[in-house]
Amino acid sequence: MRWCVSVGAVLVAGAMVGADVAGIAAPTPNSRFADTNHGVQPVNVELVIAVDVSYSMDMDELAIQREGYAQAIVSKDFLQALRAVPGSKVAVTYFEWSMSGDEKIIIPWRVIDGPESADAVAAEIMKAPVRRGSSTSISGAIDFAVQLFEENPYRGLRRVIDISGDGPNNDGAPVTGARVAALEKGIIINGLPIMVKEPSLSTTDIENLDLYYEDCVIGGPGAFVMTIKDREKFQEAIRIKLVREVAGLTQESGIVPAAEKEPRVPCLIGEKKSQERGRPVSVDAINQRRRTNKL
């Protein structure tokens, strides 16, 4: 499912969180996350926020993006979604990424259970200096996020990766492999494709980044894309996206993994553009392109 934020879009977060809480996930006695033994702390959602800081993001976008997540966490809608289930807690960690191996944790795992903890996390996000990386490895970000789930002391009813980006994967391993590995562990991946600038022929930008995210990046039950096509809508989109993830308001049918259908945008388009520009492409990407007759 795709949500688009642009000029003239009418997006009312209250409609998602108000009285409609029927879609919110509830604990079940047989849930594997219900076990509180061995120091495991139960929460409703384990949320990894993976934020793109690649070089194609300008400094203004990076600052707006950072502020957007901080404001979303303390927003009335977010806290209302958190209160919708008695005793609701969200474990969240926030990291920034660009090329493979360039992942920096800004907020280690924290529990948000009300206004005070939300304020503390938001303040910590804003305190960190805005930084900028180089190329774009969505696969590296997904792999890093999966490892964060494995190492954290929390167990939630849902595990969600919230990943933003303004371009296709062009560094590291192919994105579909990382995606499949995450989905096999029961992790949901939601996307925030940023399309506020016209694609440039001198970069690896693509026109249909939203379709690329739908077919090659996101996955899992109720996975969705929130597209940003207007810089002015950055913060609103981030807020609505976090509300949906925390409240568990999802469609009953999940997104079909890319391996089970023909993607509308080639999942190796970023690697292809990178190779055309004379940049090295990973062996894994070359082998996969050969297997799929893309070379």
XYZ file of C-alpha atoms in Angstrom:
295
model
C 0.000 0.000 0.000
C 1.263 3.452 -0.892
C 0.670 6.759 0.858
C 1.733 9.918 -0.958
C 2.467 13.226 0.726
C 2.423 16.164 -1.694
C 0.917 19.634 -2.176
C -2.852 19.420 -1.817
C -2.784 16.021 -0.136
C -5.280 15.699 2.674
C -3.788 13.529 5.394
C -5.536 13.378 8.740
C -3.567 11.429 11.303
C -6.482 11.494 13.710
C -8.408 9.213 11.388
C -5.738 6.600 11.925
C -5.490 6.763 15.677
C -8.701 8.276 17.022
C -11.343 5.739 17.931
C -10.227 3.188 15.360
C -8.012 0.877 17.331
C -9.369 -2.383 15.989
C -6.309 -2.890 13.810
C -3.846 -2.543 16.668
C -1.924 -5.710 17.400
C -2.654 -7.254 20.780
C -0.594 -9.750 22.771
C -1.523 -13.401 22.423
C -0.759 -16.127 24.978
C 1.159 -18.161 22.400
C 3.261 -15.291 21.118
C 6.971 -16.074 21.074
C 7.513 -12.527 22.332
C 5.429 -13.079 25.463
C 8.224 -14.877 27.287
C 9.654 -12.576 29.982
C 12.314 -15.030 31.174
C 16.068 -14.613 30.820
C 15.941 -10.837 31.200
C 13.848 -10.272 28.066
C 11.679 -7.161 28.355
C 8.294 -7.320 26.563
C 7.164 -4.363 24.429
C 4.459 -3.898 21.822
C 6.785 -2.925 18.985
C 10.515 -3.115 18.308
C 11.154 -0.238 15.881
C 14.395 0.449 14.033
C 14.502 3.871 12.364
C 17.062 3.762 9.533
C 17.719 7.225 8.110
C 19.473 7.906 4.800
C 22.313 10.452 5.018
C 23.897 9.703 1.640
C 25.531 12.500 -0.350
C 22.473 12.981 -2.582
C 20.620 14.341 0.468
C 21.356 18.039 0.857
C 22.038 19.516 4.291
C 18.611 21.144 4.475
C 16.894 17.815 3.808
C 19.046 16.114 6.426
C 18.139 18.723 9.043
C 14.416 18.605 8.201
C 14.458 14.811 8.294
C 16.152 14.762 11.694
C 13.728 17.349 13.097
C 10.792 15.466 11.570
C 11.545 12.285 13.505
C 12.110 14.198 16.742
C 8.819 16.080 16.414
C 6.920 12.944 15.400
C 7.979 11.109 18.554
C 6.613 13.849 20.828
C 3.511 14.564 18.740
C -0.009 14.227 20.126
C -0.874 11.615 17.489
C 2.131 9.435 18.311
C 1.437 9.521 22.047
C -2.252 8.834 21.425
C -1.339 5.767 19.370
C 0.944 4.662 22.195
C -1.856 5.013 24.750
C -4.372 3.117 22.602
C -3.268 -0.175 24.173
C -3.008 -0.216 27.989
C 0.576 -0.638 29.114
C 1.880 -0.065 25.596
C 5.622 0.351 25.194
C 7.753 0.861 22.107
C 11.435 -0.045 21.956
C 13.132 2.211 19.411
C 16.618 2.741 18.037
C 17.667 5.336 15.445
C 20.663 5.072 13.134
C 21.934 6.872 10.041
C 23.370 5.123 7.007
C 24.908 5.705 3.587
C 27.414 3.308 1.968
C 27.817 -0.285 3.145
C 29.613 -0.264 6.481
C 28.756 3.389 7.178
C 26.022 2.985 9.770
C 26.063 5.180 12.857
C 23.760 4.652 15.835
C 22.374 7.990 16.997
C 19.936 6.589 19.570
C 20.729 3.183 21.124
C 17.703 1.102 22.110
C 15.307 3.120 24.265
C 11.810 2.412 25.565
C 9.106 5.017 24.930
C 6.103 4.575 27.201
C 4.818 8.130 27.595
C 5.535 11.871 27.177
C 8.639 11.964 29.381
C 10.491 9.144 27.632
C 9.356 10.511 24.243
C 10.761 13.942 25.112
C 14.057 12.396 26.168
C 14.449 10.442 22.912
C 13.505 13.464 20.780
C 16.021 15.655 22.604
C 18.731 13.038 22.077
C 17.978 12.916 18.346
C 18.254 16.689 17.989
C 21.450 16.863 20.045
C 23.487 14.786 17.586
C 25.280 16.773 14.836
C 23.820 16.415 11.334
C 26.199 14.382 9.197
C 26.467 13.392 5.536
C 27.733 10.153 4.013
C 28.532 9.022 0.477
C 26.785 6.330 -1.601
C 23.546 4.440 -0.928
C 23.451 0.910 0.495
C 19.881 0.048 1.416
C 20.980 -3.580 1.734
C 23.640 -2.595 4.247
C 21.079 -0.617 6.247
C 18.624 -3.540 6.337
C 21.362 -5.990 7.383
C 22.499 -3.597 10.112
C 18.913 -3.185 11.341
C 18.418 -6.960 11.503
C 21.544 -7.257 13.651
C 20.178 -4.572 16.001
C 17.074 -6.694 16.544
C 19.218 -9.707 17.357
C 21.211 -7.826 19.980
C 18.519 -5.850 21.804
C 17.017 -6.988 25.153
C 13.401 -6.407 24.063
C 10.787 -8.662 22.494
C 7.814 -7.135 20.734
C 4.681 -8.367 19.043
C 6.034 -6.773 15.872
C 9.518 -5.927 14.643
C 9.584 -3.057 12.157
C 12.308 -1.379 10.104
C 11.380 2.177 9.117
C 13.776 3.023 6.279
C 14.066 6.312 4.397
C 16.009 7.067 1.237
C 16.207 9.271 -1.850
C 17.723 6.772 -4.271
C 18.073 3.096 -5.162
C 20.656 0.721 -3.748
C 23.992 1.393 -5.500
C 26.529 0.035 -3.029
C 27.093 -3.260 -1.250
C 25.033 -6.399 -1.823
C 21.749 -6.374 -3.808
C 18.830 -5.092 -1.768
C 16.546 -8.062 -2.476
C 18.809 -10.513 -0.660
C 18.851 -8.381 2.479
C 15.112 -7.926 2.217
C 14.407 -11.660 1.961
C 16.678 -12.395 4.932
C 14.791 -9.839 7.048
C 11.363 -11.116 6.012
C 12.382 -14.688 6.863
C 12.937 -13.503 10.435
C 9.412 -12.068 10.599
C 10.569 -8.453 10.306
C 8.360 -5.872 8.568
C 10.061 -3.266 6.362
C 8.286 0.031 5.646
C 9.663 2.689 3.306
C 9.884 6.457 3.113
C 11.080 7.233 -0.444
C 12.083 10.884 -0.723
C 11.267 12.334 -4.154
C 11.515 16.090 -3.663
C 14.111 16.653 -6.418
C 14.093 15.878 -10.129
C 16.336 12.894 -10.953
C 19.708 13.907 -12.399
C 21.384 12.106 -15.293
C 24.730 12.603 -13.561
C 23.679 10.545 -10.525
C 22.070 7.169 -9.813
C 18.690 8.829 -9.149
C 15.610 7.208 -10.676
C 12.167 8.564 -11.517
C 9.942 5.894 -9.937
C 11.629 5.564 -6.589
C 8.274 4.902 -4.923
C 7.681 1.862 -7.159
C 11.252 0.698 -6.533
C 10.632 0.824 -2.782
C 7.330 -1.024 -3.171
C 8.730 -3.822 -5.330
C 12.318 -4.128 -4.073
C 12.594 -2.782 -0.519
C 9.497 -3.107 1.663
C 7.806 -6.317 2.750
C 5.993 -8.181 5.471
C 2.373 -8.147 6.707
C 0.819 -4.749 6.051
C 4.066 -3.190 4.793
C 3.593 0.225 3.223
C 5.350 3.117 1.523
C 4.886 6.766 2.492
C 6.152 8.870 -0.418
C 7.417 12.425 0.069
C 7.224 14.620 -3.029
C 7.162 17.991 -1.300
C 9.854 19.250 1.050
C 7.171 21.020 3.070
C 5.541 17.660 3.866
C 8.624 15.976 5.324
C 7.595 16.252 8.949
C 3.940 15.448 8.372
C 4.823 12.270 6.477
C 7.239 11.098 9.154
C 4.663 11.690 11.882
C 1.911 9.766 10.102
C 4.292 6.938 9.251
C 5.416 6.485 12.855
C 1.819 6.604 14.078
C 0.856 3.797 11.695
C 3.845 1.704 12.744
C 3.302 2.115 16.467
C -0.472 1.672 16.331
C -0.214 -1.358 14.061
C -2.836 0.060 11.672
C -2.072 -2.034 8.607
C -3.838 -3.642 5.702
C -4.749 -7.289 6.220
C -2.950 -8.375 3.059
C 0.824 -8.003 3.017
C 3.051 -6.809 0.215
C 4.126 -9.624 -2.120
C 7.930 -10.080 -1.959
C 9.805 -9.021 -5.097
C 10.935 -12.595 -5.724
C 7.323 -13.625 -6.311
C 6.462 -11.071 -8.994
C 8.101 -9.059 -11.735
C 9.209 -5.711 -10.299
C 8.005 -2.627 -12.152
C 11.423 -1.066 -11.627
C 14.490 -3.365 -11.909
C 15.797 -4.054 -8.420
C 19.385 -3.703 -9.694
C 18.812 -0.370 -11.423
C 21.011 1.466 -8.926
C 23.896 -0.944 -9.445
C 23.491 -0.631 -13.224
C 23.589 3.162 -13.097
C 26.584 3.034 -10.773
C 28.464 0.754 -13.169
C 27.621 3.044 -16.108
C 29.238 5.896 -14.195
C 32.406 3.845 -13.754
C 31.927 3.021 -10.098
C 32.746 -0.518 -8.893
C 29.813 -2.868 -8.356
C 29.854 -5.708 -5.827
C 30.460 -9.256 -7.017
C 27.103 -10.282 -5.528
C 25.321 -7.656 -7.607
C 27.109 -8.717 -10.815
C 26.298 -12.384 -10.222
C 22.659 -11.637 -9.532
C 22.381 -9.555 -12.685
C 23.822 -12.447 -14.665
C 21.328 -14.839 -13.120
C 18.456 -12.552 -14.052
C 19.804 -11.787 -17.550
C 20.231 -8.109 -16.744
C 23.713 -7.845 -18.252
